[in-house]
């Protein structure tokens, strides 16, 4: 506690704003627990950059923590690109303070002699990724906390290729940041180096999105879409993209169309959660729509609902959407003729069905750690290879490589193309998905996410993962555990034969069990939230579509038994 108090008192100098000093003094005098939570650690870069609760303190998002990160990044850019006219582009989402924090970040860059392109108003994360290369920038920043609760904000850093920072840049940037004190931040803006941008980049991005996501599907006139931006940024792009691709029957949920960082109509602006799409699903039932699409605040994730076999709207999960999108893109590429250098990609906690599909089409399959920065890195590391598409279980997808992050704008258009074409062919998005299960095996996944807040929560998460590793189970749902993959040590061990093999991807705090019947259980802490996540994947054969409901119930029962066995409920 002495160290925490010392750190807090260092914020009482004249460098910090009077209101900041006043609040910290109040915490010192009256609220020890809150003081501890705000100062027990520094904001860290995780899978999605730096993300956290807004407020004063080293463990909060504020002008000083973001200013220090920006100062460190400025120093790093000037070392790496010495003598160049360095350029950075900055975007921000709908969250509280995103616009003012983005302005602060721009001012620090400019104070360090770096030319800044600052979007005039909120924009999507995929447009920021696109803008980095479109404007020939050295880096990009987006102020966002994705789908986190309203009290959060964050700061994602993109590199010259348009992808998020990855090793070694991330470690080097963090070292640069950690070498600084807050008094090292240069807040003295050079306004001549800040250029406000808007419609020119918008137009280029929208054109590229339509080009990559439009496959001239039949039946667009007869296809009804309900769209919700969940108070976020996608309202600036998706309606126009759908319109230009030929979709006229688009109903926008007006109550959720206005950007609002309080997200007043939802418990959480996360399309992974069914409640977030409930207003749109209700409207779809009322008007007889074919599809619902909803996006998170920065428009990198999308949730989809379609009509199931009974004709009711049903949300499909990220794995299901990813499988059908990838199958569609593979079919389109097959029609043109494969050249032999194509690949698809996903993450280690996503459905194994992606690898099965890749083998069936004869294209390369690559797998990565959780987070789209790793898929972006693949594109950069293998320039001779052709990325068709890929995604992750957490409702993110990327079509081609013109954007180097998950992209709900183009993915929304692609989903509509698939569904419109299926309807025109007498099928549906849902029935096409079932056909995939018949062709490649019925894979069903389930996510358990446990929230553990604060300092004690971090310790609890650490202990849970330690127990999972040091006391491995021998059976899962009656099937012997065959492989234990430890991404912290980069080793996979066959516990039945003793065989070991290296894991050729970067180290990460992830442990995966795989049983003899192909069931997989993955455990990992979230890189952006105080959560520990357990990913369950089961599979079986589906001999014909007519048996889908029965076999699906069997897999549900198996998942339920696994949750009970591992005490995850």
PDB file of N, CA, C and O in Angstrom, residues 67 168 206 230 258 299 459:
ATOM      1  N   UNK A  67      -1.779  10.273 -22.878  1.00  0.00           N
ATOM      2  CA  UNK A  67      -0.709  11.193 -23.274  1.00  0.00           C
ATOM      3  C   UNK A  67       0.658  10.550 -23.165  1.00  0.00           C
ATOM      4  O   UNK A  67       1.512  10.713 -24.056  1.00  0.00           O
ATOM      5  N   UNK A 168       7.735  -7.407 -32.897  1.00  0.00           N
ATOM      6  CA  UNK A 168       8.376  -6.839 -31.704  1.00  0.00           C
ATOM      7  C   UNK A 168       7.949  -5.399 -31.406  1.00  0.00           C
ATOM      8  O   UNK A 168       8.320  -4.858 -30.377  1.00  0.00           O
ATOM      9  N   UNK A 206     -15.837   3.331 -48.437  1.00  0.00           N
ATOM     10  CA  UNK A 206     -17.127   2.757 -48.832  1.00  0.00           C
ATOM     11  C   UNK A 206     -17.019   2.050 -50.185  1.00  0.00           C
ATOM     12  O   UNK A 206     -17.534   0.947 -50.375  1.00  0.00           O
ATOM     13  N   UNK A 230     -26.527  -0.028 -32.698  1.00  0.00           N
ATOM     14  CA  UNK A 230     -26.394  -0.085 -31.240  1.00  0.00           C
ATOM     15  C   UNK A 230     -25.723   1.185 -30.677  1.00  0.00           C
ATOM     16  O   UNK A 230     -24.836   1.113 -29.836  1.00  0.00           O
ATOM     17  N   UNK A 258     -28.799   6.846 -33.150  1.00  0.00           N
ATOM     18  CA  UNK A 258     -28.026   8.016 -32.731  1.00  0.00           C
ATOM     19  C   UNK A 258     -26.843   7.578 -31.868  1.00  0.00           C
ATOM     20  O   UNK A 258     -27.022   6.888 -30.869  1.00  0.00           O
ATOM     21  N   UNK A 299     -17.787  -0.887 -34.595  1.00  0.00           N
ATOM     22  CA  UNK A 299     -18.120  -1.567 -35.854  1.00  0.00           C
ATOM     23  C   UNK A 299     -17.034  -2.515 -36.344  1.00  0.00           C
ATOM     24  O   UNK A 299     -16.765  -2.590 -37.534  1.00  0.00           O
ATOM     25  N   UNK A 459      -6.069 -12.021  -9.187  1.00  0.00           N
ATOM     26  CA  UNK A 459      -5.428 -13.154  -8.509  1.00  0.00           C
ATOM     27  C   UNK A 459      -6.267 -14.426  -8.655  1.00  0.00           C
ATOM     28  O   UNK A 459      -5.744 -15.520  -8.814  1.00  0.00           O
TER      29      UNK A 459
END
